[in-house]
Amino acid sequence: MTVMEQRGAYRPTPPPAWQPRTDPAPLLPDALPHRVLGTRAADRADPDLLRRLYAELVRGRRYNAQATALTKQGRLAVYPSSTGQEACEVAAALVLEERDWLFPSYRDTLAAVARGLDPVQALTLLRGDRHTGYDPHEHRIAPLCTPLATQLPHAVGLAHAARLKGDDVVALALVGDGGTSEGDFHEALNFAAVWQAPVVFLVQNNGFAISVPLAKQTAAPSLAHKAVGYGMPGRLVDGNDAAAVHEVLGEAIARARAGLGPTLVEAVTYRMEAHTNADDDKRYREDAEVEAWRAHDPIALLERELTERGLLDEDGMRAVREDAEAMAADLRERMNQDPVLDPMDLFAHVYARPTTHLLEQEAQLRAELDAEARHHDDDADAQSHEPEGTTR
Amino acid sequence: MTTVAVKPATMAQALGRALRDAMTDDPTVHVMGEDVGALGGVFRVTDGLAKEFGEDRVTDTPLAEAGILGTAVGMAMYGLRPVVEMQFDAFAYPAFEQLISHVAKMRNRTRGAMPLPLTVRVPYGGGIGGVEHHSDSSEAYYMATPGLHVVTPATVADAYGLLREAIASDDPVVFLEPKRLYWSKDSWNPDEPQAVEPIGRAVVRRPGRSATLITYGPSVPVCLEAADAARAEGWDLEVVDLRSLVPFDDETVAASVRRTGRAVVVHESGGYGGPGGEIAARVTERCFHHLEAPVLRVAGFDIPYPPPMLERHHLPGVDRILDAVARLQWEAQS
């Protein structure tokens, strides 16, 4: 039986490995976001996982702070911070197996770093020296995607191709609440469901698309509800509860791996900082709103759980903070070095087989650079022959 | 040596055969699009492929062009070689963002780590009485996008040879199929397809001494007809079939114009901002001292594609081409 024959059409009864539902609309999300921390569900959580999540959250926040600082020092052209959303970023990275693929948007450098990508390589796009600073195949992280939601059909296609080849690979695609209004979001979800592709969509609903609040973006009861129309389950999760995001994503990935198709997960979170360093969030939201979310901080939530249950003591937390500081110091030091650029790179990767007119333009740039170098040499010669005692 | 019976074949059959042979030779080649399965495509180019290769490799997709091309990008990322069919020129526009921001740029964005060897087949052009949105010549958009190759056949043999090469290419290729030539026939042996010039080489379809008609795709037969008619006027016209707009074969085109000293560019696409402007500039830059007259363009009018009952007034025809040839300042010669 071929892969395309296996796929199930929309079934009114839930597939076997899926939690049975008794209500008449089995794909609908829960009314309230799923939570683990501070609930009885936390007792079942793996202490090692909680400690790992905590360490990555602390590192992640430090990474965001360091990257934002680098914009102020002129070392980054722009940085869209994920401060406040670290639980989503970190859980997305840790929940995947090495063979799986991550499809990040431009706000998801942290997820890429938490998956193992070198922090400097993750930032070349935003520094402005290389569109993608890494080989996507190395950590199976697609290029950070700037055009909204356009990475989602890529995730579907890759997951579908892996399934056709018989490989056990799941793709996890990240998108924001604004991205759910894009046509590519809908087309990706529809293709994924029709093909029953092993892909999971994580919407980080951080409340804003730059300045536009969710209420102006959608009239749906929740973004997770959108799943129902495509015939896949929608899950709603507290996006600041790292354990809950990890659990819900884990279930969705297991479902995809079992051949039961895609899931849409909406993580409700909040963007604590402006859209980027170039944005002014005072123009569209009140401080009080931001402050209210501070009480539901992802790091504080997990720290409380770990402390109350005695899973991490003060020494352990200090070690985590020191590790984060070391990462930040290393990042700072390496980002303070100017990248070495070769202008001839402009032509290096346009085509496998360059066109003749591109070869002509390449030769033109080469000639310009050679002329520049000769002028530079002449100037240097002139200076070195200046008589002694002359002042400039 | 036995002689193989060479039967007439249509361009649509040759394209289908190219897909079939590519799929047979390379298991990573997948065909996807709207109605390409059981129906065999609205132009029947994919006829029989689903039956032969199964639904996993010949896939009827949901009706959404951005989704089709976007998922093909993901499949190519994973090592497959998708051949996407856009049903009609004007229906390919929803896929523009995927084409321009990802297909054309992925190799460059990833510094060669993630090439996308995919082919986008687009039936294009008018002349078949198609109603609104079925007759656009969209090549100018594609050729203005760095990172894409843009190829268009005008003969049955080229349809096969160029499509095979496009599918095998590691660069993304927009393969423009002149839909009014789908049913054009030529003697062609599918079991021993003749070798054709590679992508990037233009071909002189008809040698001549008086002037060069530079053209491609659906306008090639029109130009050949014009060249025949021109004999009565005493003009011996050369016809150059570009075959690919990107890469552009400056060498063949310039050599022809240097021989003839006069040139007319002919295409269905609108003239303003169309391929003809670029081609005329390239010819002038290379052949200025050989030119007896400015390079002229015979193009579609700069109007939205007209209703089919009026399209013959819009499309470049023999008379309009001969009028342009007449304006090539022949009086200066005497």
mmCIF file of N, CA, C and O in Angstrom, chain B residues 264-318:
data_model
loop_
_atom_site.group_PDB
_atom_site.id
_atom_site.type_symbol
_atom_site.label_atom_id
_atom_site.label_comp_id
_atom_site.label_asym_id
_atom_site.label_seq_id
_atom_site.Cartn_x
_atom_site.Cartn_y
_atom_site.Cartn_z
ATOM 1 N N VAL B 264 14.549 42.222 -35.496
ATOM 2 C CA VAL B 264 13.240 42.470 -34.890
ATOM 3 C C VAL B 264 13.039 41.401 -33.818
ATOM 4 O O VAL B 264 13.265 40.214 -34.077
ATOM 5 N N VAL B 265 12.655 41.826 -32.617
ATOM 6 C CA VAL B 265 12.340 40.870 -31.556
ATOM 7 C C VAL B 265 10.829 40.652 -31.554
ATOM 8 O O VAL B 265 10.065 41.626 -31.605
ATOM 9 N N VAL B 266 10.426 39.400 -31.514
ATOM 10 C CA VAL B 266 8.991 39.091 -31.600
ATOM 11 C C VAL B 266 8.568 38.248 -30.395
ATOM 12 O O VAL B 266 9.158 37.192 -30.135
ATOM 13 N N HIS B 267 7.592 38.729 -29.657
ATOM 14 C CA HIS B 267 7.002 37.902 -28.581
ATOM 15 C C HIS B 267 5.588 38.351 -28.258
ATOM 16 O O HIS B 267 5.194 39.477 -28.567
ATOM 17 N N GLU B 268 4.836 37.446 -27.615
ATOM 18 C CA GLU B 268 3.445 37.747 -27.256
ATOM 19 C C GLU B 268 3.340 38.665 -26.047
ATOM 20 O O GLU B 268 2.393 39.431 -25.904
ATOM 21 N N SER B 269 4.301 38.520 -25.145
ATOM 22 C CA SER B 269 4.308 39.320 -23.930
ATOM 23 C C SER B 269 4.273 40.795 -24.288
ATOM 24 O O SER B 269 4.739 41.190 -25.353
ATOM 25 N N GLY B 270 3.727 41.620 -23.427
ATOM 26 C CA GLY B 270 3.676 43.050 -23.683
ATOM 27 C C GLY B 270 5.069 43.603 -23.948
ATOM 28 O O GLY B 270 6.064 43.085 -23.441
ATOM 29 N N GLY B 271 5.146 44.676 -24.739
ATOM 30 C CA GLY B 271 6.447 45.234 -25.094
ATOM 31 C C GLY B 271 7.048 46.050 -23.968
ATOM 32 O O GLY B 271 8.244 45.982 -23.707
ATOM 33 N N TYR B 272 6.210 46.833 -23.256
ATOM 34 C CA TYR B 272 6.721 47.713 -22.214
ATOM 35 C C TYR B 272 7.162 46.884 -21.006
ATOM 36 O O TYR B 272 6.357 46.207 -20.375
ATOM 37 N N GLY B 273 8.461 46.929 -20.700
ATOM 38 C CA GLY B 273 8.971 46.115 -19.595
ATOM 39 C C GLY B 273 9.014 44.639 -19.943
ATOM 40 O O GLY B 273 9.194 43.802 -19.066
ATOM 41 N N GLY B 274 8.864 44.331 -21.217
ATOM 42 C CA GLY B 274 8.874 42.925 -21.635
ATOM 43 C C GLY B 274 10.263 42.458 -22.019
ATOM 44 O O GLY B 274 11.222 43.240 -22.007
ATOM 45 N N PRO B 275 10.393 41.181 -22.376
ATOM 46 C CA PRO B 275 11.701 40.623 -22.727
ATOM 47 C C PRO B 275 12.362 41.353 -23.902
ATOM 48 O O PRO B 275 13.583 41.483 -23.946
ATOM 49 N N GLY B 276 11.559 41.877 -24.842
ATOM 50 C CA GLY B 276 12.108 42.510 -26.033
ATOM 51 C C GLY B 276 13.004 43.699 -25.735
ATOM 52 O O GLY B 276 14.000 43.929 -26.429
ATOM 53 N N GLY B 277 12.669 44.453 -24.713
ATOM 54 C CA GLY B 277 13.485 45.608 -24.348
ATOM 55 C C GLY B 277 14.880 45.182 -23.935
ATOM 56 O O GLY B 277 15.891 45.748 -24.368
ATOM 57 N N GLU B 278 14.946 44.148 -23.103
ATOM 58 C CA GLU B 278 16.238 43.620 -22.648
ATOM 59 C C GLU B 278 17.025 43.064 -23.829
ATOM 60 O O GLU B 278 18.228 43.324 -23.978
ATOM 61 N N ILE B 279 16.317 42.331 -24.694
ATOM 62 C CA ILE B 279 17.008 41.703 -25.829
ATOM 63 C C ILE B 279 17.528 42.779 -26.786
ATOM 64 O O ILE B 279 18.684 42.728 -27.233
ATOM 65 N N ALA B 280 16.692 43.800 -27.063
ATOM 66 C CA ALA B 280 17.122 44.877 -27.965
ATOM 67 C C ALA B 280 18.345 45.593 -27.392
ATOM 68 O O ALA B 280 19.289 45.924 -28.121
ATOM 69 N N ALA B 281 18.342 45.814 -26.072
ATOM 70 C CA ALA B 281 19.482 46.491 -25.443
ATOM 71 C C ALA B 281 20.741 45.641 -25.564
ATOM 72 O O ALA B 281 21.815 46.147 -25.902
ATOM 73 N N ARG B 282 20.602 44.360 -25.333
ATOM 74 C CA ARG B 282 21.783 43.475 -25.390
ATOM 75 C C ARG B 282 22.348 43.431 -26.814
ATOM 76 O O ARG B 282 23.560 43.445 -27.017
ATOM 77 N N VAL B 283 21.429 43.372 -27.803
ATOM 78 C CA VAL B 283 21.872 43.331 -29.206
ATOM 79 C C VAL B 283 22.578 44.642 -29.557
ATOM 80 O O VAL B 283 23.653 44.653 -30.163
ATOM 81 N N THR B 284 21.987 45.764 -29.135
ATOM 82 C CA THR B 284 22.572 47.068 -29.455
ATOM 83 C C THR B 284 23.949 47.224 -28.804
ATOM 84 O O THR B 284 24.889 47.710 -29.428
ATOM 85 N N GLU B 285 24.053 46.794 -27.547
ATOM 86 C CA GLU B 285 25.341 46.901 -26.837
ATOM 87 C C GLU B 285 26.445 46.120 -27.550
ATOM 88 O O GLU B 285 27.600 46.494 -27.533
ATOM 89 N N ARG B 286 26.057 45.011 -28.169
ATOM 90 C CA ARG B 286 27.063 44.137 -28.777
ATOM 91 C C ARG B 286 27.273 44.369 -30.268
ATOM 92 O O ARG B 286 28.304 44.002 -30.807
ATOM 93 N N CYS B 287 26.252 44.914 -30.946
ATOM 94 C CA CYS B 287 26.294 44.951 -32.420
ATOM 95 C C CYS B 287 26.131 46.356 -32.985
ATOM 96 O O CYS B 287 25.785 46.508 -34.157
ATOM 97 N N PHE B 288 26.354 47.383 -32.176
ATOM 98 C CA PHE B 288 26.015 48.750 -32.584
ATOM 99 C C PHE B 288 26.563 49.096 -33.964
ATOM 100 O O PHE B 288 25.857 49.621 -34.816
ATOM 101 N N HIS B 289 27.821 48.794 -34.204
ATOM 102 C CA HIS B 289 28.433 49.205 -35.477
ATOM 103 C C HIS B 289 28.033 48.311 -36.644
ATOM 104 O O HIS B 289 28.362 48.601 -37.781
ATOM 105 N N HIS B 290 27.336 47.238 -36.359
ATOM 106 C CA HIS B 290 26.861 46.366 -37.432
ATOM 107 C C HIS B 290 25.413 46.660 -37.791
ATOM 108 O O HIS B 290 24.897 46.129 -38.766
ATOM 109 N N LEU B 291 24.755 47.475 -36.969
ATOM 110 C CA LEU B 291 23.314 47.678 -37.162
ATOM 111 C C LEU B 291 23.038 48.733 -38.226
ATOM 112 O O LEU B 291 23.626 49.823 -38.218
ATOM 113 N N GLU B 292 22.126 48.403 -39.147
ATOM 114 C CA GLU B 292 21.705 49.342 -40.183
ATOM 115 C C GLU B 292 20.467 50.105 -39.733
ATOM 116 O O GLU B 292 20.053 51.064 -40.386
ATOM 117 N N ALA B 293 19.836 49.640 -38.669
ATOM 118 C CA ALA B 293 18.581 50.245 -38.202
ATOM 119 C C ALA B 293 18.416 49.911 -36.726
ATOM 120 O O ALA B 293 19.029 48.958 -36.237
ATOM 121 N N PRO B 294 17.602 50.691 -36.012
ATOM 122 C CA PRO B 294 17.338 50.340 -34.607
ATOM 123 C C PRO B 294 16.681 48.965 -34.523
ATOM 124 O O PRO B 294 15.959 48.564 -35.442
ATOM 125 N N VAL B 295 16.949 48.280 -33.428
ATOM 126 C CA VAL B 295 16.278 46.992 -33.198
ATOM 127 C C VAL B 295 14.814 47.280 -32.886
ATOM 128 O O VAL B 295 14.518 48.102 -32.014
ATOM 129 N N LEU B 296 13.919 46.652 -33.610
ATOM 130 C CA LEU B 296 12.487 46.887 -33.386
ATOM 131 C C LEU B 296 11.873 45.727 -32.603
ATOM 132 O O LEU B 296 12.432 44.630 -32.554
ATOM 133 N N ARG B 297 10.725 46.016 -32.002
ATOM 134 C CA ARG B 297 10.005 44.979 -31.253
ATOM 135 C C ARG B 297 8.597 44.820 -31.812
ATOM 136 O O ARG B 297 7.920 45.815 -32.076
ATOM 137 N N VAL B 298 8.191 43.576 -31.991
ATOM 138 C CA VAL B 298 6.789 43.279 -32.272
ATOM 139 C C VAL B 298 6.307 42.450 -31.089
ATOM 140 O O VAL B 298 6.748 41.316 -30.895
ATOM 141 N N ALA B 299 5.456 43.058 -30.283
ATOM 142 C CA ALA B 299 5.042 42.411 -29.036
ATOM 143 C C ALA B 299 3.535 42.475 -28.918
ATOM 144 O O ALA B 299 2.865 43.127 -29.722
ATOM 145 N N GLY B 300 3.012 41.797 -27.923
ATOM 146 C CA GLY B 300 1.603 41.986 -27.610
ATOM 147 C C GLY B 300 1.405 43.425 -27.180
ATOM 148 O O GLY B 300 2.340 44.089 -26.720
ATOM 149 N N PHE B 301 0.188 43.952 -27.360
ATOM 150 C CA PHE B 301 -0.075 45.313 -26.888
ATOM 151 C C PHE B 301 0.047 45.345 -25.366
ATOM 152 O O PHE B 301 -0.057 44.302 -24.700
ATOM 153 N N ASP B 302 0.234 46.549 -24.821
ATOM 154 C CA ASP B 302 0.386 46.676 -23.365
ATOM 155 C C ASP B 302 -0.981 46.789 -22.710
ATOM 156 O O ASP B 302 -1.314 47.785 -22.059
ATOM 157 N N ILE B 303 -1.752 45.753 -22.912
ATOM 158 C CA ILE B 303 -3.128 45.711 -22.404
ATOM 159 C C ILE B 303 -3.326 44.397 -21.655
ATOM 160 O O ILE B 303 -2.586 43.445 -21.887
ATOM 161 N N PRO B 304 -4.305 44.357 -20.749
ATOM 162 C CA PRO B 304 -4.657 43.048 -20.181
ATOM 163 C C PRO B 304 -5.063 42.118 -21.324
ATOM 164 O O PRO B 304 -5.663 42.580 -22.309
ATOM 165 N N TYR B 305 -4.754 40.846 -21.196
ATOM 166 C CA TYR B 305 -5.025 39.938 -22.311
ATOM 167 C C TYR B 305 -6.498 40.047 -22.722
ATOM 168 O O TYR B 305 -7.397 39.973 -21.887
ATOM 169 N N PRO B 306 -6.741 40.216 -24.018
ATOM 170 C CA PRO B 306 -8.113 40.512 -24.462
ATOM 171 C C PRO B 306 -9.012 39.283 -24.448
ATOM 172 O O PRO B 306 -8.539 38.147 -24.379
ATOM 173 N N PRO B 307 -10.324 39.517 -24.554
ATOM 174 C CA PRO B 307 -11.259 38.389 -24.716
ATOM 175 C C PRO B 307 -10.875 37.609 -25.975
ATOM 176 O O PRO B 307 -10.383 38.203 -26.939
ATOM 177 N N PRO B 308 -11.094 36.294 -25.966
ATOM 178 C CA PRO B 308 -10.564 35.455 -27.049
ATOM 179 C C PRO B 308 -11.035 35.854 -28.443
ATOM 180 O O PRO B 308 -10.300 35.691 -29.407
ATOM 181 N N MET B 309 -12.241 36.444 -28.549
ATOM 182 C CA MET B 309 -12.718 36.796 -29.883
ATOM 183 C C MET B 309 -11.952 37.978 -30.470
ATOM 184 O O MET B 309 -12.105 38.307 -31.645
ATOM 185 N N LEU B 310 -11.140 38.608 -29.628
ATOM 186 C CA LEU B 310 -10.344 39.734 -30.121
ATOM 187 C C LEU B 310 -8.845 39.428 -30.124
ATOM 188 O O LEU B 310 -8.038 40.277 -30.498
ATOM 189 N N GLU B 311 -8.460 38.214 -29.703
ATOM 190 C CA GLU B 311 -7.032 37.992 -29.444
ATOM 191 C C GLU B 311 -6.179 38.065 -30.709
ATOM 192 O O GLU B 311 -5.010 38.403 -30.653
ATOM 193 N N ARG B 312 -6.769 37.789 -31.884
ATOM 194 C CA ARG B 312 -5.941 37.822 -33.092
ATOM 195 C C ARG B 312 -5.439 39.234 -33.393
ATOM 196 O O ARG B 312 -4.441 39.406 -34.079
ATOM 197 N N HIS B 313 -6.154 40.249 -32.881
ATOM 198 C CA HIS B 313 -5.687 41.618 -33.090
ATOM 199 C C HIS B 313 -4.541 41.966 -32.145
ATOM 200 O O HIS B 313 -3.822 42.927 -32.350
ATOM 201 N N HIS B 314 -4.425 41.184 -31.082
ATOM 202 C CA HIS B 314 -3.423 41.459 -30.040
ATOM 203 C C HIS B 314 -2.120 40.713 -30.323
ATOM 204 O O HIS B 314 -1.029 41.261 -30.156
ATOM 205 N N LEU B 315 -2.234 39.482 -30.763
ATOM 206 C CA LEU B 315 -1.047 38.643 -30.914
ATOM 207 C C LEU B 315 -0.221 39.071 -32.125
ATOM 208 O O LEU B 315 -0.773 39.420 -33.170
ATOM 209 N N PRO B 316 1.117 39.022 -31.980
ATOM 210 C CA PRO B 316 1.960 39.336 -33.125
ATOM 211 C C PRO B 316 1.691 38.330 -34.244
ATOM 212 O O PRO B 316 1.772 37.119 -34.025
ATOM 213 N N GLY B 317 1.348 38.840 -35.424
ATOM 214 C CA GLY B 317 1.071 37.970 -36.568
ATOM 215 C C GLY B 317 2.034 38.287 -37.701
ATOM 216 O O GLY B 317 2.863 39.197 -37.598
ATOM 217 N N VAL B 318 1.868 37.520 -38.780
ATOM 218 C CA VAL B 318 2.786 37.657 -39.918
ATOM 219 C C VAL B 318 2.812 39.094 -40.444
ATOM 220 O O VAL B 318 3.877 39.675 -40.663
#
